[in-house]
Short mmCIF file of C-alpha atoms in Angstrom, two decimals:
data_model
loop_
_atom_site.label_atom_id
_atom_site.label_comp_id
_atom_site.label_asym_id
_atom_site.label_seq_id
_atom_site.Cartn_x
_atom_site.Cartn_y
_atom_site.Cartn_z
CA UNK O 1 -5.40 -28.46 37.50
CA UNK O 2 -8.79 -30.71 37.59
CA UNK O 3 -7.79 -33.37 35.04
CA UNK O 4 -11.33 -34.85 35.09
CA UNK O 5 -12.89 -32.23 32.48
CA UNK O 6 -13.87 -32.63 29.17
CA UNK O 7 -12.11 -30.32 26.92
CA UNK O 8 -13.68 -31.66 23.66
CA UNK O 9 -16.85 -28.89 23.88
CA UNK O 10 -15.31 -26.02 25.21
CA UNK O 11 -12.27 -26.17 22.48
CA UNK O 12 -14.98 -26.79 19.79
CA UNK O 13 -15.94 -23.42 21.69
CA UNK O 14 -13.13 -21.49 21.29
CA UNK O 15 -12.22 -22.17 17.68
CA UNK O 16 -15.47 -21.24 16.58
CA UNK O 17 -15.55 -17.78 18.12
CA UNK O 18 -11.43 -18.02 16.83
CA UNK O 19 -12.56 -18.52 13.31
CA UNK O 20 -15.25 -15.52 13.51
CA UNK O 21 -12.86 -12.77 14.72
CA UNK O 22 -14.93 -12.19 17.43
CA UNK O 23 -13.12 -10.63 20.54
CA UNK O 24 -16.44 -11.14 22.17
CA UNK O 25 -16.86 -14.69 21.69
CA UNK O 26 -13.13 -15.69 22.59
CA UNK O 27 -13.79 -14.35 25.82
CA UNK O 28 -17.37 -16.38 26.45
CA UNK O 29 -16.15 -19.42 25.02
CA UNK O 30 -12.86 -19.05 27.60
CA UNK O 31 -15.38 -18.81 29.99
CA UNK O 32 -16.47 -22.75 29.63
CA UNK O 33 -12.38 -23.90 30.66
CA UNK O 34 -12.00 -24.71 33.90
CA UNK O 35 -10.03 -21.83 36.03
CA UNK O 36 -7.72 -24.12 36.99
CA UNK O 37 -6.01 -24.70 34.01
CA UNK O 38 -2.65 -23.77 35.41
CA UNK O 39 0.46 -25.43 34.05
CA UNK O 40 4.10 -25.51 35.67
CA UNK O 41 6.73 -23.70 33.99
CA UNK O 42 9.73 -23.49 34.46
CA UNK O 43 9.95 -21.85 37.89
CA UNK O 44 6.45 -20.00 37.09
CA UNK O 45 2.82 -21.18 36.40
CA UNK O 46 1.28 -20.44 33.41
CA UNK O 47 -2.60 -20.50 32.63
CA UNK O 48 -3.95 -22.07 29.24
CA UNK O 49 -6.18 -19.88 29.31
CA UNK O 50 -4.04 -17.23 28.48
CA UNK O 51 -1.84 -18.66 26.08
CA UNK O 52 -5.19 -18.92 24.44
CA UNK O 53 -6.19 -15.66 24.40
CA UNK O 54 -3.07 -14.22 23.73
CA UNK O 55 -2.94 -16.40 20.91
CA UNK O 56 -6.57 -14.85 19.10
CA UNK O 57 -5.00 -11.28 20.41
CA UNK O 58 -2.03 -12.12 18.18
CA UNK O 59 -4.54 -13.23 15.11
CA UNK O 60 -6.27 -10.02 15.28
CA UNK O 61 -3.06 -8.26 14.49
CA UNK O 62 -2.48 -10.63 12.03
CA UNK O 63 -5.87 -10.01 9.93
CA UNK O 64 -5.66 -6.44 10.62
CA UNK O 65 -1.95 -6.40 8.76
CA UNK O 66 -0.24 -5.37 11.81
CA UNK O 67 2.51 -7.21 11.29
CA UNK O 68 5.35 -5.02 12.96
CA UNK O 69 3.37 -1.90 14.53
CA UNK O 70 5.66 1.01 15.40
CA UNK O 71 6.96 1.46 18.64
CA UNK O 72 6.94 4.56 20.83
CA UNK O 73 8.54 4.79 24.30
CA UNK O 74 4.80 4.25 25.85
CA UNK O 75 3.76 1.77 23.39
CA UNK O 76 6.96 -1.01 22.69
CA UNK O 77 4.87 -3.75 21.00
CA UNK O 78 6.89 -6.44 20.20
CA UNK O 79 6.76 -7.94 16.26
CA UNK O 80 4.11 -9.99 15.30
CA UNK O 81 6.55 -12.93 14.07
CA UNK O 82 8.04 -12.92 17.61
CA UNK O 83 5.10 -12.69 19.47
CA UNK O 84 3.86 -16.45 17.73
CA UNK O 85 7.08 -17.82 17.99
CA UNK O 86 7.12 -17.06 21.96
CA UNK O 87 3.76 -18.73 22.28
CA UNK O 88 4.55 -21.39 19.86
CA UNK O 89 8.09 -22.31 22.16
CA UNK O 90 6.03 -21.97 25.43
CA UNK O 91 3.77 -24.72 23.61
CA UNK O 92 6.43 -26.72 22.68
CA UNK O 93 8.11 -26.53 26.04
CA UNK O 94 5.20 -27.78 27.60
CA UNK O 95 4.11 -30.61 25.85
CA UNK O 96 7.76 -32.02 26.46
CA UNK O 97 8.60 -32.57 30.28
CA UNK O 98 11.99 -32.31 30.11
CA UNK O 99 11.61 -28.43 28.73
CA UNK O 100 9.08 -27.66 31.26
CA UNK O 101 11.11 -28.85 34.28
CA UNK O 102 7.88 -31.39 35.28
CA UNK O 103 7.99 -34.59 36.11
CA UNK O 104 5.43 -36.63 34.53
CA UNK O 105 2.65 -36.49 31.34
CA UNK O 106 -0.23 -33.65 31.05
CA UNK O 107 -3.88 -34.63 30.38
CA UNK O 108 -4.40 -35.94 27.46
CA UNK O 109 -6.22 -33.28 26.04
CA UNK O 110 -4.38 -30.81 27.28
CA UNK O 111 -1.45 -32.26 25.10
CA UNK O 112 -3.62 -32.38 21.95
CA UNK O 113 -4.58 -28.67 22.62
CA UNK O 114 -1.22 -27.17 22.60
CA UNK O 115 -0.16 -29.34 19.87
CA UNK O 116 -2.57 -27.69 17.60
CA UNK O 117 -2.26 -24.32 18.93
CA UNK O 118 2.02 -24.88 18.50
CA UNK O 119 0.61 -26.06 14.93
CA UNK O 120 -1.01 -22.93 14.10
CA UNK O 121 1.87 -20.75 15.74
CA UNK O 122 4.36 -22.60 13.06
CA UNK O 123 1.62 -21.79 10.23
CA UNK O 124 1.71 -18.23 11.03
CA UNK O 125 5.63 -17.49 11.50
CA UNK O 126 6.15 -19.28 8.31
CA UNK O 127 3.48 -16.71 6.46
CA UNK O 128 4.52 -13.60 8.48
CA UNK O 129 8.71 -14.35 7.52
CA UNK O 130 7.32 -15.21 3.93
CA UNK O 131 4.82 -11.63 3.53
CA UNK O 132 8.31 -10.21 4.68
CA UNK O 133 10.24 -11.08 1.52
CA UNK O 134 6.68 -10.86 -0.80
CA UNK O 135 6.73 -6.60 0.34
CA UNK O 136 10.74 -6.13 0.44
CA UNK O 137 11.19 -3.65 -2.57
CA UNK O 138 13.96 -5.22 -3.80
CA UNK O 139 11.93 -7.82 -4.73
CA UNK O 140 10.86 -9.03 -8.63
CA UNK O 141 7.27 -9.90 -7.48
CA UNK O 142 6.71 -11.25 -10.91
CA UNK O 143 9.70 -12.98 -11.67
CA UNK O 144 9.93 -14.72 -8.06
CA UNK O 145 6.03 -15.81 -8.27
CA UNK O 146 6.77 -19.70 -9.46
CA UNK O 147 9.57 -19.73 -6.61
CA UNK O 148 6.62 -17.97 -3.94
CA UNK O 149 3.95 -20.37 -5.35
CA UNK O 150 6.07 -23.75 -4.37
CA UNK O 151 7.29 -22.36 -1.01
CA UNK O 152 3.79 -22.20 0.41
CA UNK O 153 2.94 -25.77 -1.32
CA UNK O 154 6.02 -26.81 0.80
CA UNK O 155 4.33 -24.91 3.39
CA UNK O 156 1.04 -26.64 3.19
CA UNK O 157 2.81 -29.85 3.55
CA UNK O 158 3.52 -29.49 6.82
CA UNK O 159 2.17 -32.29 9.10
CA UNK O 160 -1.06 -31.57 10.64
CA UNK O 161 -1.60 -33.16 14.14
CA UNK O 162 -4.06 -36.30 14.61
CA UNK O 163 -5.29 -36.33 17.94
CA UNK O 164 -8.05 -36.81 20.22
CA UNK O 165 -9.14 -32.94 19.63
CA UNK O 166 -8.82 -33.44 15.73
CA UNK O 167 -12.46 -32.39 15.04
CA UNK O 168 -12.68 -29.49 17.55
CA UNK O 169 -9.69 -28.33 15.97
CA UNK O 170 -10.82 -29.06 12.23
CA UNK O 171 -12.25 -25.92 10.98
CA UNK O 172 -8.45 -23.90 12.35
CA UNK O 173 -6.77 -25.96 10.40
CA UNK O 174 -9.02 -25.63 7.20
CA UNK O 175 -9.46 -21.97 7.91
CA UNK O 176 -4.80 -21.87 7.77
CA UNK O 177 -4.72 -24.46 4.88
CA UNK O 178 -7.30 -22.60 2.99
CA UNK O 179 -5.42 -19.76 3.00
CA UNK O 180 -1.83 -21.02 1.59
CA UNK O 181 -4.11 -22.65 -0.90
CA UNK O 182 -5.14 -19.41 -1.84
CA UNK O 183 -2.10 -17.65 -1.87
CA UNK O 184 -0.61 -20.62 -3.55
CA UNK O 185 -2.37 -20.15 -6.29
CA UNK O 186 -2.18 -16.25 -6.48
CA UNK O 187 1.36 -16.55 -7.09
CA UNK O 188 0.81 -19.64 -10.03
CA UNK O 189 -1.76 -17.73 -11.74
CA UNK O 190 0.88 -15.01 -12.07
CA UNK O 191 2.98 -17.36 -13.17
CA UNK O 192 0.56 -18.19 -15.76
CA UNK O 193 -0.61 -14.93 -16.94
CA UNK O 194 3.66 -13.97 -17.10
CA UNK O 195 3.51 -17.15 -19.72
CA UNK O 196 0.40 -15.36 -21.74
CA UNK O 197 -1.83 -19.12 -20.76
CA UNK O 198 -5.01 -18.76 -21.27
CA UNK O 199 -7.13 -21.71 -20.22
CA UNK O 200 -4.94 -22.37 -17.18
CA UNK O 201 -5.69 -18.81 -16.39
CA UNK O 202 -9.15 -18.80 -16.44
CA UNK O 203 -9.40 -22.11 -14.27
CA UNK O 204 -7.19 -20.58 -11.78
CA UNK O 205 -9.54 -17.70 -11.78
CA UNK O 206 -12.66 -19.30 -11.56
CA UNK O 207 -10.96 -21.88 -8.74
CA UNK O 208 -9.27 -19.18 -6.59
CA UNK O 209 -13.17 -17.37 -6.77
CA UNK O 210 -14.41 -20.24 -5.25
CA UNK O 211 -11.68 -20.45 -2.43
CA UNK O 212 -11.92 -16.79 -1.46
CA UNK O 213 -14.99 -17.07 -1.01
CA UNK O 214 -14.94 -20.09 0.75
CA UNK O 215 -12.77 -18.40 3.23
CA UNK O 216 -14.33 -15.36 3.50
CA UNK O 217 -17.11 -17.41 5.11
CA UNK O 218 -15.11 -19.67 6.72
CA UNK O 219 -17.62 -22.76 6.24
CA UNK O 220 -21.13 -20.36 7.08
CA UNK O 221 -19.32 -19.07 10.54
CA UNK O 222 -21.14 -15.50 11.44
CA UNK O 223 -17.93 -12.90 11.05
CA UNK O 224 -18.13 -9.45 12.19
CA UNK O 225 -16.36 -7.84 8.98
CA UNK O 226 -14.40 -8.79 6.50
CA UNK O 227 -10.73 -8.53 8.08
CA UNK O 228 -7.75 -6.76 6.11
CA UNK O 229 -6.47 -9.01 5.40
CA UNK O 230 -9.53 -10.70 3.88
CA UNK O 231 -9.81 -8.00 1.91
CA UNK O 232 -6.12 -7.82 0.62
CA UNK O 233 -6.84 -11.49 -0.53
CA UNK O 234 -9.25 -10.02 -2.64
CA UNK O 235 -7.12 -6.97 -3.66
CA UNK O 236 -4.57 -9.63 -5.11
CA UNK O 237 -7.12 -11.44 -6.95
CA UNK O 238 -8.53 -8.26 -8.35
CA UNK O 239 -5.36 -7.67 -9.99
CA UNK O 240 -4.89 -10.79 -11.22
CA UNK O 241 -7.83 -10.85 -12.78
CA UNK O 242 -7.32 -7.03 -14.44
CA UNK O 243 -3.73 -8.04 -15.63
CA UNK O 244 -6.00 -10.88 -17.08
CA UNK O 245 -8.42 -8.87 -18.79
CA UNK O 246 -5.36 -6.05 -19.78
CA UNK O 247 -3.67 -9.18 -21.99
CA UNK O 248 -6.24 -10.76 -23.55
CA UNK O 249 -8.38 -7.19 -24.05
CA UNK O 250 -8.35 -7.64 -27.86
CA UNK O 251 -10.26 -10.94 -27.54
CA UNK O 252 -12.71 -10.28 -25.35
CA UNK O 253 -14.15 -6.70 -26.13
CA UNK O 254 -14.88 -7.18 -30.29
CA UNK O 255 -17.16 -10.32 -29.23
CA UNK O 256 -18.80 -8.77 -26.21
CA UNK O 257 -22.38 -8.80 -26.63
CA UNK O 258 -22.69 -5.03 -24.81
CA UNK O 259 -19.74 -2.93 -24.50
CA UNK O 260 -21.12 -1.55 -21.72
CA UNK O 261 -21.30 -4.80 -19.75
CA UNK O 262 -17.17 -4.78 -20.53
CA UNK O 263 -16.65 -1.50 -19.19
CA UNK O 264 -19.14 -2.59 -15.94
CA UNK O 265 -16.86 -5.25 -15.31
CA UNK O 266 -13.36 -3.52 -15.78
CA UNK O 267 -14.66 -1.04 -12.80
CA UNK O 268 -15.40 -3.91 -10.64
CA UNK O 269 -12.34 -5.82 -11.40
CA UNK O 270 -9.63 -3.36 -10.88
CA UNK O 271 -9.81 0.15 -11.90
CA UNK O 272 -6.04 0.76 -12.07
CA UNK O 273 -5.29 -0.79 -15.55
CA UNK O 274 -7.56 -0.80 -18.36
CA UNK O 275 -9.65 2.22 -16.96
CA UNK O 276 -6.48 4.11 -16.55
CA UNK O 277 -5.56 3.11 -19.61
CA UNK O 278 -9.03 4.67 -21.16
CA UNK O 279 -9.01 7.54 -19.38
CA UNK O 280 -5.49 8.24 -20.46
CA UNK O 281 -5.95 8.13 -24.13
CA UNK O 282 -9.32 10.11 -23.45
CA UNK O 283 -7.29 12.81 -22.31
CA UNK O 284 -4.21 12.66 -25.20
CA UNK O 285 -6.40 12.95 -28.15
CA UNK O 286 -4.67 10.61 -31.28
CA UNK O 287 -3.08 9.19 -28.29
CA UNK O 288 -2.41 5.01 -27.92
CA UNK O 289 -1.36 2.12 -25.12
CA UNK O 290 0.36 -1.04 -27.10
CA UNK O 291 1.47 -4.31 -25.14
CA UNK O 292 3.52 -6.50 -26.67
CA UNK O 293 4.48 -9.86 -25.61
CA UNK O 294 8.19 -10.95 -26.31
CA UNK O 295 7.29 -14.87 -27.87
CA UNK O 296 11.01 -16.01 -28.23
CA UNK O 297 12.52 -15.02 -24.51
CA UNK O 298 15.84 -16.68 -24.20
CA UNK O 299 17.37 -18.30 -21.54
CA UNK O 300 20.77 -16.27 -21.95
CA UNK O 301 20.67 -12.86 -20.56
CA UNK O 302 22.26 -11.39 -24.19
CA UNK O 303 19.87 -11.54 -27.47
CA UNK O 304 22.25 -8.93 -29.44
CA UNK O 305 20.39 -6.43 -31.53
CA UNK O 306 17.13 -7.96 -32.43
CA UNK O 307 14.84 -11.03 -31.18
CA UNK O 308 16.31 -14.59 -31.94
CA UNK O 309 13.60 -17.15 -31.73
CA UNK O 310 15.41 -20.45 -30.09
CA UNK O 311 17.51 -22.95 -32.39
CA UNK O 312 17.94 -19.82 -34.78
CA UNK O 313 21.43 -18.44 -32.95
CA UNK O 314 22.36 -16.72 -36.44
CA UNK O 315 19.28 -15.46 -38.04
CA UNK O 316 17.91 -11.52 -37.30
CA UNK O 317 13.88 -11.70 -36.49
CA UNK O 318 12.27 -8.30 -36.56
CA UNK O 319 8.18 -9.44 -36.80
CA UNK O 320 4.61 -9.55 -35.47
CA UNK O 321 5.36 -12.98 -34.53
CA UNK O 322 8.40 -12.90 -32.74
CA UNK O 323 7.37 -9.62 -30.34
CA UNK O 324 3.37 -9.89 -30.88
CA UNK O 325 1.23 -6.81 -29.89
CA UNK O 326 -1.23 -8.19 -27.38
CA UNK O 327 -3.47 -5.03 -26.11
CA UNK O 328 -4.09 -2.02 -28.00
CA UNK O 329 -6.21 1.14 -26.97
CA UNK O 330 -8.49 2.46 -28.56
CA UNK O 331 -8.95 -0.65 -30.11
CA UNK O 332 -7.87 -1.17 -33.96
CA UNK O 333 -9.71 -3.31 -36.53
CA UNK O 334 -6.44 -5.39 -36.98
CA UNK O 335 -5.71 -5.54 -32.95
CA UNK O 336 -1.99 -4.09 -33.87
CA UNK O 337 -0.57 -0.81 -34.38
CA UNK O 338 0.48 0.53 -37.42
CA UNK O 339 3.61 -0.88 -39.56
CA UNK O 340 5.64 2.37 -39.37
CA UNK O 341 4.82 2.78 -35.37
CA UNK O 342 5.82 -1.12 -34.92
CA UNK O 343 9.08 -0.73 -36.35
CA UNK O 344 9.99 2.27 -34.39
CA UNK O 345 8.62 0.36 -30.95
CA UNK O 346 10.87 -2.91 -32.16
CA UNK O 347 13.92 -0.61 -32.61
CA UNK O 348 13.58 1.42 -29.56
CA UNK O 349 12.65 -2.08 -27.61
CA UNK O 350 16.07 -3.38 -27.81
CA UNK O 351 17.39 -0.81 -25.25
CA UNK O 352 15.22 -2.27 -23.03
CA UNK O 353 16.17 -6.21 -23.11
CA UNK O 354 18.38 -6.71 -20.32
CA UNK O 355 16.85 -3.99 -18.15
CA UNK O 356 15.26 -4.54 -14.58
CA UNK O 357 12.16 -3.54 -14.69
CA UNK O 358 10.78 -3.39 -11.31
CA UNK O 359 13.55 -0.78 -9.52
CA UNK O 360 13.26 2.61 -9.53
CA UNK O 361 13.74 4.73 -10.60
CA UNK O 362 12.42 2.64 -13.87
CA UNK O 363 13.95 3.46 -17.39
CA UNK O 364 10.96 4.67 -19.97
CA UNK O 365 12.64 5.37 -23.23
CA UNK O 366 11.26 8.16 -25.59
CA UNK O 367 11.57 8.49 -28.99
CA UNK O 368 10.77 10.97 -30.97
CA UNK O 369 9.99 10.57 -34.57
CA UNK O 370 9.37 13.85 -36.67
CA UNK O 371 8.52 12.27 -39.87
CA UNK O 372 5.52 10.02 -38.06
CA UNK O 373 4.89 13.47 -35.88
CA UNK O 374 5.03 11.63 -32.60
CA UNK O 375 7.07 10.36 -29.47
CA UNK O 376 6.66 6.85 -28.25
CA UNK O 377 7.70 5.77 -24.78
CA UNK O 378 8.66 2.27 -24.11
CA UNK O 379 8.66 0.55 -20.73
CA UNK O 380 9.57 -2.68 -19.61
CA UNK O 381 6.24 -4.04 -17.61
CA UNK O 382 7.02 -7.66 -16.90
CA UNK O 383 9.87 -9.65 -18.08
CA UNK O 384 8.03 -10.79 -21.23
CA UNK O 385 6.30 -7.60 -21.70
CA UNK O 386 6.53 -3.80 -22.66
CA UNK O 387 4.33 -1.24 -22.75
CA UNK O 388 4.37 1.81 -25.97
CA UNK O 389 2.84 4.95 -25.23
CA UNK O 390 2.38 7.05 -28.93
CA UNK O 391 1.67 10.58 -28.93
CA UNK O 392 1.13 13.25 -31.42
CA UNK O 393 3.69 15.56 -30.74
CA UNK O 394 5.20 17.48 -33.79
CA UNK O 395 8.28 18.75 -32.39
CA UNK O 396 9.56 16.56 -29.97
CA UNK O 397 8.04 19.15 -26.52
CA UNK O 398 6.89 16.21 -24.89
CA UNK O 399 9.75 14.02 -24.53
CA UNK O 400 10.33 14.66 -21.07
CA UNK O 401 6.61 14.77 -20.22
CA UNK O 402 6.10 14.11 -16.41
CA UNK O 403 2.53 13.82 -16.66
CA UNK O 404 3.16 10.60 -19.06
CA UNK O 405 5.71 9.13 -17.39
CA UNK O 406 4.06 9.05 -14.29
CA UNK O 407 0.62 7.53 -15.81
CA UNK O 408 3.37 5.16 -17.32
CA UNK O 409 5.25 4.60 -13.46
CA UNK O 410 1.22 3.79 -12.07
CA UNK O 411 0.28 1.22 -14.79
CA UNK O 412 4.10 -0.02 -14.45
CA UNK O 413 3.33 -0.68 -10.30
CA UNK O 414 -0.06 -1.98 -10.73
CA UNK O 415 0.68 -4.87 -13.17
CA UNK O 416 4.22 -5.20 -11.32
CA UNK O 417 2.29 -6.24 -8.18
CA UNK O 418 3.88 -3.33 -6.43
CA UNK O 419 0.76 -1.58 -5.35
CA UNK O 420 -0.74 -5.22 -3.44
CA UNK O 421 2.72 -5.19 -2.13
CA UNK O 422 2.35 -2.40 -0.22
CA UNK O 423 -0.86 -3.08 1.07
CA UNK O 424 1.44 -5.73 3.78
CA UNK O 425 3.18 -2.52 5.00
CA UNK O 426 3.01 -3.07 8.95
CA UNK O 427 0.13 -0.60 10.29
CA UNK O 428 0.48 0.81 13.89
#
């Protein structure tokens, strides 16, 4: 190996083209490392330079979502998660002698490279084990998004290297930290919006904006396309901010200047709440969506036969202020439904209290109520929230309505974060 060269400008190089997702560029800027970059290991020899372009190979799956492609007898490609941990434990190996079975220190710089590139490895086996609880179904996206949200804070604690390379290496390590940050904060803003918090919901919208895209760019860098994984970023936010708009609806559209501008922005937000929503009523004429919120959630997992705001063990609360209605479509001049529906939504609500709401198959209840001439179908959303479908129906024939229940089921995986869930399903 010629120890002599100056790794400082082709590094700076190499993380550039890294950061751009350029196949192209990783190959030029290897180009400007010295052929002999050949380390001993173990009984073999490896070359940096391959580590390193092994390493962008393995990032390109990563952005692309290929997390796990299948395997075929002509194609066995090994799991993404394994394939940084091997380079990550090569890395290690050879910055310590004793693993590496060689007497003596590498260059200086050569040191500071792998520790960087064994950094980054770490980063990404932490995020790949982590995406594989965030898309297990048996997962409570919703309820588990405070525990998600401080995981990756304890993730982006991790130390960062200081070395001689530090500022060749900067923008790989803003480009990784930027994007716990955001994810990070995806989860807390669920976390907020599960709590009904308004201001710290906006600010989390407005900041997480910003960050996307911030990394989108990553710092003015030329990138081919946004990535997949770029855009599932964006898919997550999207959602967040529709769930946003679905709970505090009733606020925003009576002081919107132009209705139209609302309905501009619901299509470029997310069109899988609200404008479901609106299209669903449009079709079920005297049709209507309710969300309430449940204001006086206890800790215990029993509330008995009615809500029990806290401190209040032996009183019987049936009101607008204990189980609010939050949303309702098409819009009323009161924002709530009427008395005799609420009552019939409280009293059918209390079959759904201790239910799990995010396995399938999901329990919608139906009611039927001749003397109001309509069925309502209740559905537990979120843990604090439930969803009541009311439709004219005279007799009682539409009960069992597949057609409802499904539209029910989509809005149910939408605000559920099932759907972005799915979108970190390994592709081959």
């Amino acid at each position: 190996m010629s120890y002599g060269v100056d790794l400082m400008p082709c590094l700076t190089s190499y993380v550039l083209a890294f950061c751009s997702s350029s196949l192209d560029k990783v190959k030029e800027s290897l180009n400007a490392f010295p052929d002999s970059m050949n380390v001993k290991y173990g009984d073999s020899t490896t070359s940096l330079k391959n580590i390193l372009i092994f390493a962008f190979q393995h990032e390109r799956r990563y952005q692309n979502l290929q997390f796990a492609p299948s395997k075929s007898v002509f194609n066995r490609q090994e799991h993404l998660y394994d394939a940084f941990s091997h380079v990550h434990s090569v890395c290690e190996d050879l910055i310590h002698p004793y693993r590496r079975l060689l007497s003596g220190v590498l260059p200086t710089q050569i040191s500071s490279l792998l520790e960087y590139l064994q950094y980054f490895c770490q980063i990404r086996c932490k995020l790949l084990s982590f995406f594989a609880i965030v898309s297990n179904p048996d997962i409570d996206m919703c309820s588990s998004a405070e525990n998600f949200s401080s995981a990756l804070e304890d993730t982006l604690a991790l130390d960062v290297p200081v070395n001689s390379l530090q500022s060749a290496a900067d923008p790989l390590v803003k480009m990784v930290s930027l994007e716990i940050e955001i994810l990070a904060r995806l989860f807390k803003l669920q976390c907020q919006l599960s709590n009904l918090e308004f201001l710290n919901s906006i600010l989390s919208l407005r900041s997480l904006s910003i960050k996307l895209d911030k990394y989108s760019t990553r710092n003015n860098m030329v990138i081919e396309a946004p990535t997949p994984f770029m855009n599932w970023l964006r898919e997550f936010h999207s959602l967040l901010l529709a769930k946003f708009t679905l709970y505090w609806y009733t606020l925003f559209h009576p002081i919107a200047i132009k209705p139209i501008d609302v309905q501009h922005n619901l299509t470029k937000e997310n069109p899988h709440i609200v404008l479901r929503i609106q299209e669903f009523v449009k079709q079920h004429e005297g049709s209507s969506v309710s969300i309430f919120f449940d204001a006086c959630l206890q800790d215990f997992e029993y509330l008995g036969h009615s809500y029990v705001p806290p401190g209040a063990a032996g009183m019987y609360v049936k009101s607008s202020i204990t189980i609010p209605c939050i949303f309702t479509y098409p819009p009323t001049k009161s924002n709530a439904v009427p008395k005799k529906d609420y009552w019939v939504i409280v009293r059918t609500l209390h079959s759904l209290l201790t239910v799990t709401s995010w396995k399938p198959p999901r329990l919608i209840v139906g009611q039927f109520e001749a003397q109001l001439g309509k069925t309502f179908f209740l559905q537990k959303l979120e843990k604090r929230y439930y969803m009541a479908v009311a439709v004219e129906d005279e007799h009682g024939a539409l009960v069992e309505n597949s057609h409802i229940r499904d539209f029910i089921n989509r809005i149910c995986d939408s605000t559920q974060i099932i759907d972005v869930a799915r979108g970190l399903q390994s592709r081959g």
